[in-house]
mmCIF file of C-alpha atoms in Angstrom:
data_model
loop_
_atom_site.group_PDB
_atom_site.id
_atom_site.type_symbol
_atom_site.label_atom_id
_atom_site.label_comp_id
_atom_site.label_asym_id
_atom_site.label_seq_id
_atom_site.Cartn_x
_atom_site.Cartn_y
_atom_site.Cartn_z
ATOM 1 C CA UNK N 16 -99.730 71.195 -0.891
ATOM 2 C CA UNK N 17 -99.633 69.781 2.357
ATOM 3 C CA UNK N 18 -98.836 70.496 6.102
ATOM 4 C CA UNK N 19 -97.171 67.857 7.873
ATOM 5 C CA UNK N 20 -96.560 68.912 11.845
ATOM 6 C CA UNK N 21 -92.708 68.244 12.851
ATOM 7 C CA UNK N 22 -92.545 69.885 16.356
ATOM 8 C CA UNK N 23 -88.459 68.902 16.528
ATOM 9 C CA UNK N 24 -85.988 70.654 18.364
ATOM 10 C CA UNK N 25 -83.752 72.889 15.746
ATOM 11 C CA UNK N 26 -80.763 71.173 17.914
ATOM 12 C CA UNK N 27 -81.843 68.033 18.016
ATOM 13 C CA UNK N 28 -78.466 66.997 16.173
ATOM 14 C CA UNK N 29 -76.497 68.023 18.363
ATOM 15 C CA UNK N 30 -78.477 67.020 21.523
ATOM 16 C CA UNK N 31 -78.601 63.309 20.017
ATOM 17 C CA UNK N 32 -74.584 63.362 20.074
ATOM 18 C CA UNK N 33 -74.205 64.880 23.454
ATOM 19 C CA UNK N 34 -76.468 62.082 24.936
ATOM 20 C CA UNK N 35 -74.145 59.485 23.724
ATOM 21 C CA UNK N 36 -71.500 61.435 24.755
ATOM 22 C CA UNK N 37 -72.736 61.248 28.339
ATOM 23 C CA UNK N 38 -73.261 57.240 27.707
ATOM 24 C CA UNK N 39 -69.840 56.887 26.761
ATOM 25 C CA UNK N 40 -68.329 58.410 29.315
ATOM 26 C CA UNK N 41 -70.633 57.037 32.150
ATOM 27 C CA UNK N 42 -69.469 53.495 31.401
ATOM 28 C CA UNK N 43 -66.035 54.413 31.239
ATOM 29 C CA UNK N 44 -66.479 56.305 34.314
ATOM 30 C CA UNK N 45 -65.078 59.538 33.024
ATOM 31 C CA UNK N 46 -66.788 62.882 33.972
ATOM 32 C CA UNK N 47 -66.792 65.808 31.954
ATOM 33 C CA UNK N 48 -66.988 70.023 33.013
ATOM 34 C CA UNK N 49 -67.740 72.529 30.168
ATOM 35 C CA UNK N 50 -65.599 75.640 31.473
ATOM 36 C CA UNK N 51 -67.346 78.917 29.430
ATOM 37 C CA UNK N 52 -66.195 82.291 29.502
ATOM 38 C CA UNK N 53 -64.883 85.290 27.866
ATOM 39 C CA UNK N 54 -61.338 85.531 25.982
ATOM 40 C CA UNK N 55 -59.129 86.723 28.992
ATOM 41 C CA UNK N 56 -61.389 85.816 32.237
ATOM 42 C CA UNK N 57 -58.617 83.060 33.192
ATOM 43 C CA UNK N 58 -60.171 79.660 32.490
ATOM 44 C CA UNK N 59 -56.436 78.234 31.720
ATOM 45 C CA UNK N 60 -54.902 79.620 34.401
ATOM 46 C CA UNK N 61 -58.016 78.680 36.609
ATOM 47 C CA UNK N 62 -57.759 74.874 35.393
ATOM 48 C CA UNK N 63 -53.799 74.674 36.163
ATOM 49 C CA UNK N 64 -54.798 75.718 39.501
ATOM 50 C CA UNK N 65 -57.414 73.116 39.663
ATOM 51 C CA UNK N 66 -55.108 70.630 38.104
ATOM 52 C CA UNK N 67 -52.939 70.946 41.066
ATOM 53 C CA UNK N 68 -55.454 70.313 43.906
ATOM 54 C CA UNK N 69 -57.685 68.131 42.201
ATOM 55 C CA UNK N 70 -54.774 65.536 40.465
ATOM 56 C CA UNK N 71 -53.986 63.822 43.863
ATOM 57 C CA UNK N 72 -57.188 62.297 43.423
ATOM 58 C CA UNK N 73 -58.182 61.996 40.369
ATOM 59 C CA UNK N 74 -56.732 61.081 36.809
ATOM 60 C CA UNK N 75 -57.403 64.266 34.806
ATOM 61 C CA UNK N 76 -57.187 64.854 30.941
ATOM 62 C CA UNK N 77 -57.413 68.602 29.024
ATOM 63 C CA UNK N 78 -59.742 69.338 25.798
ATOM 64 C CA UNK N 79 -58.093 72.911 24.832
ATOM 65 C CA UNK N 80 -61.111 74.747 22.662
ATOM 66 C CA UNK N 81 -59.448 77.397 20.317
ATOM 67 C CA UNK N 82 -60.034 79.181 16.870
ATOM 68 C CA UNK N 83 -56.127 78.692 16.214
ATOM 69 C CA UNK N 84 -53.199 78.133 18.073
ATOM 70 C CA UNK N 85 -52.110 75.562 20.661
ATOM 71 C CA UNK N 86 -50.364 78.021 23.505
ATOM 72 C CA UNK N 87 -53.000 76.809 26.097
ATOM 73 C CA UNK N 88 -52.269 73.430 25.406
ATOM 74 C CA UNK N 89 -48.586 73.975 25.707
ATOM 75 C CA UNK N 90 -49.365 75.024 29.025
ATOM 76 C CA UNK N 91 -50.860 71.890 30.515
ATOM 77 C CA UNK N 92 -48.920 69.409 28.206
ATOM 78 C CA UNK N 93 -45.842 71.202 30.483
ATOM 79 C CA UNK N 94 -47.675 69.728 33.592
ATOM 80 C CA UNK N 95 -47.590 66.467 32.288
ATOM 81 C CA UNK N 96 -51.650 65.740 31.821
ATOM 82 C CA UNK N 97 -52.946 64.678 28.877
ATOM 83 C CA UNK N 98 -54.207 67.231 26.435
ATOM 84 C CA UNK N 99 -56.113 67.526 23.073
ATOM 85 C CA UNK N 100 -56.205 71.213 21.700
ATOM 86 C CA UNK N 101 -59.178 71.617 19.349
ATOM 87 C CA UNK N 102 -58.879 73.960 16.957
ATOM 88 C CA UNK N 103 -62.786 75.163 15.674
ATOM 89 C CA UNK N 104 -61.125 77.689 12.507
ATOM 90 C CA UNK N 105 -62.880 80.146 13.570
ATOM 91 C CA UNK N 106 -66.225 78.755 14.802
ATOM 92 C CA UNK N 107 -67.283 80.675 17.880
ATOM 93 C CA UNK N 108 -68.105 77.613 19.817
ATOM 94 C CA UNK N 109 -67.733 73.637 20.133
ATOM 95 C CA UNK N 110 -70.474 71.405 19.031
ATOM 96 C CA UNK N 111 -70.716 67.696 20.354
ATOM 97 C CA UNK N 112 -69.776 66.498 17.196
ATOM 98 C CA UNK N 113 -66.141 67.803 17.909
ATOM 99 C CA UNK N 114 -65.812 66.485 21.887
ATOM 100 C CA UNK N 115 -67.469 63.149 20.443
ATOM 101 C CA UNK N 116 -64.036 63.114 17.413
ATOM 102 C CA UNK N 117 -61.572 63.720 20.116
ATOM 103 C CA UNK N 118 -62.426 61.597 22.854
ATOM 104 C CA UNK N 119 -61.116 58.537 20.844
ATOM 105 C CA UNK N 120 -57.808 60.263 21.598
ATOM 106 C CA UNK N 121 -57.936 59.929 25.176
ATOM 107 C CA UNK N 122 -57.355 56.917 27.276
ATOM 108 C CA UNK N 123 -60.381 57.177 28.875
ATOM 109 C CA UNK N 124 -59.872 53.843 31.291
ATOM 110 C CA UNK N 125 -57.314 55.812 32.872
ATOM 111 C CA UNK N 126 -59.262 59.054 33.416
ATOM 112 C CA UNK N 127 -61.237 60.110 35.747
ATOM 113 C CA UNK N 128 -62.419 64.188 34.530
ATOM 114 C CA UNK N 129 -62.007 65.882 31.505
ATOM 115 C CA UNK N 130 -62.320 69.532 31.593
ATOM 116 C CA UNK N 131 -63.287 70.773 28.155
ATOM 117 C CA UNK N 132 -62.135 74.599 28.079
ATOM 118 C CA UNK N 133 -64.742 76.441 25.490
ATOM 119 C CA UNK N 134 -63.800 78.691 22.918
ATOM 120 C CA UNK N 135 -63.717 82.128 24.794
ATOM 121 C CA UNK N 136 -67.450 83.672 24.117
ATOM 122 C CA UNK N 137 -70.018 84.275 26.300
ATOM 123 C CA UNK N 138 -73.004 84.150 24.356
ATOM 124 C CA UNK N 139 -72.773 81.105 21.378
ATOM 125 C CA UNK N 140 -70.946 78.065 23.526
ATOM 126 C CA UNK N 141 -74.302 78.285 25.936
ATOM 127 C CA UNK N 142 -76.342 76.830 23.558
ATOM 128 C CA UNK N 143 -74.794 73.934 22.718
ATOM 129 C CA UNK N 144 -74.289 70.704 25.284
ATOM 130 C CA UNK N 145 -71.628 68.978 24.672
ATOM 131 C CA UNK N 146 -71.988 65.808 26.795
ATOM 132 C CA UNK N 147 -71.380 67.876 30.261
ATOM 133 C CA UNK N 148 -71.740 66.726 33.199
ATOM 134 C CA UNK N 149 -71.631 70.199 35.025
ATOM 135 C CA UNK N 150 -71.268 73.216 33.537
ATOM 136 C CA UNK N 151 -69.003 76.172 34.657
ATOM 137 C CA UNK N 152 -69.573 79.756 34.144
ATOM 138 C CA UNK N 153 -66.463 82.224 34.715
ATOM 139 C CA UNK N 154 -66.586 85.561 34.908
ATOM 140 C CA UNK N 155 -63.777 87.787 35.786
ATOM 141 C CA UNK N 156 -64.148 90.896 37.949
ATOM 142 C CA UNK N 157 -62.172 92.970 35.267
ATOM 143 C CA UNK N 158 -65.039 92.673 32.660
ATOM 144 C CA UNK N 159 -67.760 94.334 35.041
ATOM 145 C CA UNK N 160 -70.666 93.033 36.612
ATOM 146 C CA UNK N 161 -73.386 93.928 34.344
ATOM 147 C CA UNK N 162 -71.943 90.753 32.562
ATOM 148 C CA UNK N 163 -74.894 88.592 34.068
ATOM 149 C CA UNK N 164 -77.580 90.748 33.038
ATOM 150 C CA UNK N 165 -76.558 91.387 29.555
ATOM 151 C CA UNK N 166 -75.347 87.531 28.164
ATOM 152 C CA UNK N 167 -77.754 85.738 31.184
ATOM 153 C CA UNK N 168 -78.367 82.605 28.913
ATOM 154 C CA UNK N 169 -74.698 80.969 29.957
ATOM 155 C CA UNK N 170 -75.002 82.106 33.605
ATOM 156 C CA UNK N 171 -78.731 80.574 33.468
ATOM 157 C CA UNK N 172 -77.353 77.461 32.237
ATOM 158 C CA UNK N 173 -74.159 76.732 34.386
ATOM 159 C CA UNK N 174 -74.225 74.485 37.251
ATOM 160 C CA UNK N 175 -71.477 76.507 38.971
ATOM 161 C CA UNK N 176 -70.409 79.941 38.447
ATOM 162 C CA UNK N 177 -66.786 81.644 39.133
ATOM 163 C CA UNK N 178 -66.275 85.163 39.971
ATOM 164 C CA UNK N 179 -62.497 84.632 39.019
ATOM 165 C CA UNK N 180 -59.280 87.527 39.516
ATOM 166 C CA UNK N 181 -61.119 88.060 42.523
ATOM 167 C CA UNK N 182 -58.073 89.699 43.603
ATOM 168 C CA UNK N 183 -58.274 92.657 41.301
ATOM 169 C CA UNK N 184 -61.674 93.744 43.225
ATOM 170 C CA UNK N 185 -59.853 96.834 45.179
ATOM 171 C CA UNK N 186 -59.252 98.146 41.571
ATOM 172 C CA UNK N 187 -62.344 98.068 39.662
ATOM 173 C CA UNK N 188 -65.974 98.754 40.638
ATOM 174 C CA UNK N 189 -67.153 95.257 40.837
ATOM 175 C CA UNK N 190 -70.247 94.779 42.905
ATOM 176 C CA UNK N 191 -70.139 91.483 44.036
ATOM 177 C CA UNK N 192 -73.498 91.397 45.888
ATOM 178 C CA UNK N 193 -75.161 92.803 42.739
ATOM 179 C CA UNK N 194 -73.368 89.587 40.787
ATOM 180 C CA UNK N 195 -74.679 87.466 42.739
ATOM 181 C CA UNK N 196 -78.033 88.578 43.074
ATOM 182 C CA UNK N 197 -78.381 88.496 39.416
ATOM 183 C CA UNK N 198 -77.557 84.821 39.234
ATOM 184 C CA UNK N 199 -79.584 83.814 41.568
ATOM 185 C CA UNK N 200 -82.656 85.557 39.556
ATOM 186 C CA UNK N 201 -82.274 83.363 36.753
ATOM 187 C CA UNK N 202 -80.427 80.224 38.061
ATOM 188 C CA UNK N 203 -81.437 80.366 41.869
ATOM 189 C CA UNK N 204 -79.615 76.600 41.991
ATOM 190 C CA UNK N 205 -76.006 78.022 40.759
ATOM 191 C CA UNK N 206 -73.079 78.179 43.000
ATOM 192 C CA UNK N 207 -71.321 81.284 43.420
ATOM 193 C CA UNK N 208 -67.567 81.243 43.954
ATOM 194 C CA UNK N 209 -65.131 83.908 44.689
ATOM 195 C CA UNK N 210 -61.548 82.626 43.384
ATOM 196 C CA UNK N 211 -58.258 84.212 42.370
ATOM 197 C CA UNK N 212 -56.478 81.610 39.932
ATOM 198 C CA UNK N 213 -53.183 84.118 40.824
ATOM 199 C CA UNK N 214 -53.117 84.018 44.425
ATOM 200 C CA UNK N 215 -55.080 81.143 45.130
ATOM 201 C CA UNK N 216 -57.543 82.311 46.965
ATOM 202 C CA UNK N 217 -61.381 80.288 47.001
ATOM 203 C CA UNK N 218 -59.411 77.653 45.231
ATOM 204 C CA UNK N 219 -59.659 75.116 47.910
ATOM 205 C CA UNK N 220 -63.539 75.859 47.991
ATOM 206 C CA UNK N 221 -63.902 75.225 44.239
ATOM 207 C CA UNK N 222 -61.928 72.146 44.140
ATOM 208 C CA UNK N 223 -63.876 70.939 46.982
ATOM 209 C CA UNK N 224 -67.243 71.716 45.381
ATOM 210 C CA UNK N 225 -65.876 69.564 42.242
ATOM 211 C CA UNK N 226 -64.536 66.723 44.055
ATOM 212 C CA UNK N 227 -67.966 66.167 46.014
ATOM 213 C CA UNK N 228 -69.650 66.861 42.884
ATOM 214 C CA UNK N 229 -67.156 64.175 40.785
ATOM 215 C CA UNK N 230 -67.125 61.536 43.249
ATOM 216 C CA UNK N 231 -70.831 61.489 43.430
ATOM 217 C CA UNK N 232 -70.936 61.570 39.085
ATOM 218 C CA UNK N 233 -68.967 58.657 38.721
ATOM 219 C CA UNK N 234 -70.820 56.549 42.107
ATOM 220 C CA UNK D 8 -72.525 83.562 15.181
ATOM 221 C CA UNK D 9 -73.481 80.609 15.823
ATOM 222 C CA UNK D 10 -76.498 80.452 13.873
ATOM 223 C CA UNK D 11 -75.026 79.121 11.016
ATOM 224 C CA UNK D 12 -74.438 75.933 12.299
ATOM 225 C CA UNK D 13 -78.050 75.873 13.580
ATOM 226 C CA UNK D 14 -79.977 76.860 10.481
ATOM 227 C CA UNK D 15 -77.102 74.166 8.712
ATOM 228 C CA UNK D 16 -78.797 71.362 10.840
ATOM 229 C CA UNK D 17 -82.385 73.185 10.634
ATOM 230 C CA UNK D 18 -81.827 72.787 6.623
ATOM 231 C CA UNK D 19 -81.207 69.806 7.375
ATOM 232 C CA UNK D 20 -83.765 68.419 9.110
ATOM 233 C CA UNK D 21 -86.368 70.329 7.126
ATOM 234 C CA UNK D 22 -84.752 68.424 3.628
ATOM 235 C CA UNK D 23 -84.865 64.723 6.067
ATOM 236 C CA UNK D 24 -88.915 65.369 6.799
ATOM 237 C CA UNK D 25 -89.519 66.158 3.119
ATOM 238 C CA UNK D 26 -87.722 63.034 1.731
ATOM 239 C CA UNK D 27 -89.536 60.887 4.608
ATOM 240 C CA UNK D 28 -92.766 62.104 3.738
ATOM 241 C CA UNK D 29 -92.072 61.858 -0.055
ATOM 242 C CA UNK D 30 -92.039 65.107 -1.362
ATOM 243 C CA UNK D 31 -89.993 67.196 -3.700
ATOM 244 C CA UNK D 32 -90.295 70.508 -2.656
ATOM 245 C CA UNK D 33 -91.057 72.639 0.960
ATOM 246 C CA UNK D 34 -93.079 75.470 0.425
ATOM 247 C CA UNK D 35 -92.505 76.960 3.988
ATOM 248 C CA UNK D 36 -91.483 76.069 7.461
ATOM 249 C CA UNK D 37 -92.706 77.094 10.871
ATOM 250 C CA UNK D 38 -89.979 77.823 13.436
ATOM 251 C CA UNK D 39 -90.688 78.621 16.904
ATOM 252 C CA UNK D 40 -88.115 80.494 18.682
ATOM 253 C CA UNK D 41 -88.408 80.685 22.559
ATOM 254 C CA UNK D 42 -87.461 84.049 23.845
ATOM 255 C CA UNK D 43 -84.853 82.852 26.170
ATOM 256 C CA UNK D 44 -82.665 81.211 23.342
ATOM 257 C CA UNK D 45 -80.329 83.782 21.949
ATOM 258 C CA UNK D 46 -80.560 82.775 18.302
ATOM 259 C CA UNK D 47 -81.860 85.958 16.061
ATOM 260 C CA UNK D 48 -84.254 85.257 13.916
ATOM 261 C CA UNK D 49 -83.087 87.667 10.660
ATOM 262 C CA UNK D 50 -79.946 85.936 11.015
ATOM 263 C CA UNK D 51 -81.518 82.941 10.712
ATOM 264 C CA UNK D 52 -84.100 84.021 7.570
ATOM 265 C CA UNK D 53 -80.714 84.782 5.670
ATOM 266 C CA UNK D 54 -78.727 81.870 6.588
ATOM 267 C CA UNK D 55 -81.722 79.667 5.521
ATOM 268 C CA UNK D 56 -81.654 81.499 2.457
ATOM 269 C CA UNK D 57 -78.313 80.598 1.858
ATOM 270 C CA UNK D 58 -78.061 77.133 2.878
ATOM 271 C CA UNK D 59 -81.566 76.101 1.362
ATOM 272 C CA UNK D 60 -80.218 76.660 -2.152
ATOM 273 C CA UNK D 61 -79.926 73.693 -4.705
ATOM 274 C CA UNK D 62 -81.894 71.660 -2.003
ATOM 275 C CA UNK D 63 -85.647 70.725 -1.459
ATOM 276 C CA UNK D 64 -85.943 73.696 0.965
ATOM 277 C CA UNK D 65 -85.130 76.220 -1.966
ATOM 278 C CA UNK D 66 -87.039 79.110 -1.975
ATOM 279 C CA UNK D 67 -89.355 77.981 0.960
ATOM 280 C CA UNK D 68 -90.135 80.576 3.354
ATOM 281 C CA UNK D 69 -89.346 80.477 7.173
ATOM 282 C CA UNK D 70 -91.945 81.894 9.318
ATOM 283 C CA UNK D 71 -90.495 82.306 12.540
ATOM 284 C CA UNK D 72 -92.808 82.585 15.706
ATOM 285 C CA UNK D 73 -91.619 83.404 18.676
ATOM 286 C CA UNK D 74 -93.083 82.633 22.476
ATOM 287 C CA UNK D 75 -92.382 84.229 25.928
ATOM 288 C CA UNK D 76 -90.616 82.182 28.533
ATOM 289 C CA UNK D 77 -92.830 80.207 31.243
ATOM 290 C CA UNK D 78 -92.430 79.655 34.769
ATOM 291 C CA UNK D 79 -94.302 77.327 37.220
ATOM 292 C CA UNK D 80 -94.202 79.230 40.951
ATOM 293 C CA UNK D 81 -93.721 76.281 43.027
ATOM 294 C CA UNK D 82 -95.231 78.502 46.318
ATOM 295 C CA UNK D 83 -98.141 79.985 44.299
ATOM 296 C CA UNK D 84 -98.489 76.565 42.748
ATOM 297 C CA UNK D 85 -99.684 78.555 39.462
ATOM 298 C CA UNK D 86 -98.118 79.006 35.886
ATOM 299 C CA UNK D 87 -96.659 82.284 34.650
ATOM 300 C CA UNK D 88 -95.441 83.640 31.506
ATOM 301 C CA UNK D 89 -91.822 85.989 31.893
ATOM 302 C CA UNK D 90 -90.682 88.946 30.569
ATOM 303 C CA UNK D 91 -86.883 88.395 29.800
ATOM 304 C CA UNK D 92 -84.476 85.596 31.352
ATOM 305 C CA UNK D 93 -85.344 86.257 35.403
ATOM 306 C CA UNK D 94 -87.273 83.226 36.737
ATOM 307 C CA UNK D 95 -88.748 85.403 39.110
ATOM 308 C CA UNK D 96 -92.688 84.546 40.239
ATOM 309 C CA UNK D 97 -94.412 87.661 38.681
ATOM 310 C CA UNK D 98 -97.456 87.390 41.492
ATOM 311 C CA UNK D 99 -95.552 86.673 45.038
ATOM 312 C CA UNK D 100 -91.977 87.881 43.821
ATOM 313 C CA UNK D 101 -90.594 85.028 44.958
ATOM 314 C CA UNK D 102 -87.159 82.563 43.529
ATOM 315 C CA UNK D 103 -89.138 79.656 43.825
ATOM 316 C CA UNK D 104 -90.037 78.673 40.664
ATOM 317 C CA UNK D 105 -88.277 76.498 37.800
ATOM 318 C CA UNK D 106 -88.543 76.975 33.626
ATOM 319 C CA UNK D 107 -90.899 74.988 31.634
ATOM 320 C CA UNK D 108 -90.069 76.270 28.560
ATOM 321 C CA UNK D 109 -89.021 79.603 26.202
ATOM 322 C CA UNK D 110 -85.364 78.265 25.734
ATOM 323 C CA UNK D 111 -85.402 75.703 23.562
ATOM 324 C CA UNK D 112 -86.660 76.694 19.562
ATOM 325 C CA UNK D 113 -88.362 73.840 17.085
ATOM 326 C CA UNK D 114 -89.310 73.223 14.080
ATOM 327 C CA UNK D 115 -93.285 73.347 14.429
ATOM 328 C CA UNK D 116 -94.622 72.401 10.384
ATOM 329 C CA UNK D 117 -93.232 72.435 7.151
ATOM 330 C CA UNK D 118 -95.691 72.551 4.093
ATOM 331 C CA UNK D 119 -94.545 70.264 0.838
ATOM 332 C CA UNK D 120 -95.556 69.805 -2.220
#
């Protein structure tokens, strides 16, 4: 018998593929957002909105993360952007393997972003890059804001968190502040936005925040 | 959940150093788990368990360490281990302070035969 010392990373396979990823996509000039968050927070509805303010300037194409189904991608094939639903059969999250298979499918000389919408989980898509750029955690106010506290590994990871169906905030006890406070105690570099998809409020500031943060990716 | 796709590549790897340092069987494997991943060990022992079988790794047990989360207080200029995910300087209380490590988890040793 013998010991032989390893010291590897358990994900080491999927880090290797999201660093090509990222090599990929920075020579075709292509930046990519990982949009996390819980079944029902709004990250569809919150990229149609973005689709509309941020497609005057850039080229944008979809990566639709489901277990089954292709509803959400029905919804931004209608807006005419190009859209690859991924179906995981029941896999809670999307591995780099996955984004690496379908971005064959894309033009990717006439892109500029790809927003990859995760499977809806909070906890299992934070472990796994999958050649991001920038990461975006969204939280919506109906699910409560203990959310930060109890799954903090996705809100400790994201480059940018939403606080999104900010307009539902007269109707549940959503402490904002509190949110906010938590973030910054385990991610004191994460920017906090207040948005509603539905009325459009904070959209303008989030779009902003990407195109600054876009442009300067793909200098 | 998704630690069956992370013990799958664990297995793996674990079946890739044995053949590379030319052995037939792995007696056991040391894991280290930081405290700020999320993956749970138990789940882990079983999936192992599972996925191990009819390869090199059969039978071989996983010990599974795990270590706290460390932060380096960039005002105190001084090294900390934390409690739970808050990157919080335990001395001066202070947000000033970035990870060094507790989130990532790797294989430390196997032992072959």
């Amino acid at each position: 018998m013998r010991e032989i010392k390893v010291v590897k990373q358990v994900l080491e396979w999927n880090e290797d593929v999201s660093d090509q990823i990222k090599e990929v996509t920075s020579k075709k000039k292509v930046y990519i957002v990982n949009v996390i968050g819980s079944p029902g927070a709004g990250k569809t509805t919150l990229l149609t909105s973005l689709i509309e303010k941020l497609s005057p300037d850039f080229k944008i194409g979809i990566i639709e993360g489901d277990i089954t189904e292709t509803i959400d991608a029905q919804k931004i094939d209608e807006l005419g952007i190009p859209v690859v639903q991924l179906q995981t059969q029941g896999a809670c999250h999307i591995e780099a393997k996955s984004i690496e298979c379908i971005l064959p499918m894309f033009d990717l000389d006439n892109l500029d972003v790809i927003f990859i919408e995760n499977i809806g989980n909070l906890v299992c898509p934070a472990e796994f890059n999958i050649g991001e750029n920038l990461r975006i955690a969204l939280l919506s106010v109906p699910e409560g804001d203990d959310k930060v506290v109890k799954y903090p590994l996705l809100f400790s990871t994201a480059d940018c968190m939403v606080i999104n169906k900010a307009d539902m905030l007269p109707y549940f006890e959503f402490d904002v502040d509190r949110v906010k406070n938590d973030v910054k105690d385990v991610n004191k570099n994460c920017e906090i936005f207040n948005v509603s998809s539905r009325s459009g409020d904070g959209v303008v500031e989030l779009s902003d925040y990407l195109k600054d943060k876009i442009k300067t990716g793909l200098e | 959940m998704h630690e069956l796709s992370v013990t799958s590549g664990l297995v793996d790897m674990v079946n890739k150093e044995a053949v590379t340092n030319n052995a037939n069987k792995v007696v056991s494997v040391k894991l280290k788990v930081g405290k700020l991943s999320c993956l749970v060990p138990e789940i882990v022992k079983d999936y192992f368990q599972l996925l191990s079988e009819g390869t090199a790794s059969e039978g071989a047990e996983l010990i599974i360490e795990k270590f706290p989360g460390r932060i380096h207080c960039n005002d105190c200029d001084e090294d900390f281990e934390i409690e739970d995910f808050r990157i919080i300087c335990p001395k001066c209380k202070g947000r000033n302070a970035d990870l060094i490590e507790g989130r990532e988890s790797y294989i430390d040793s196997i032992v072959v035969e």
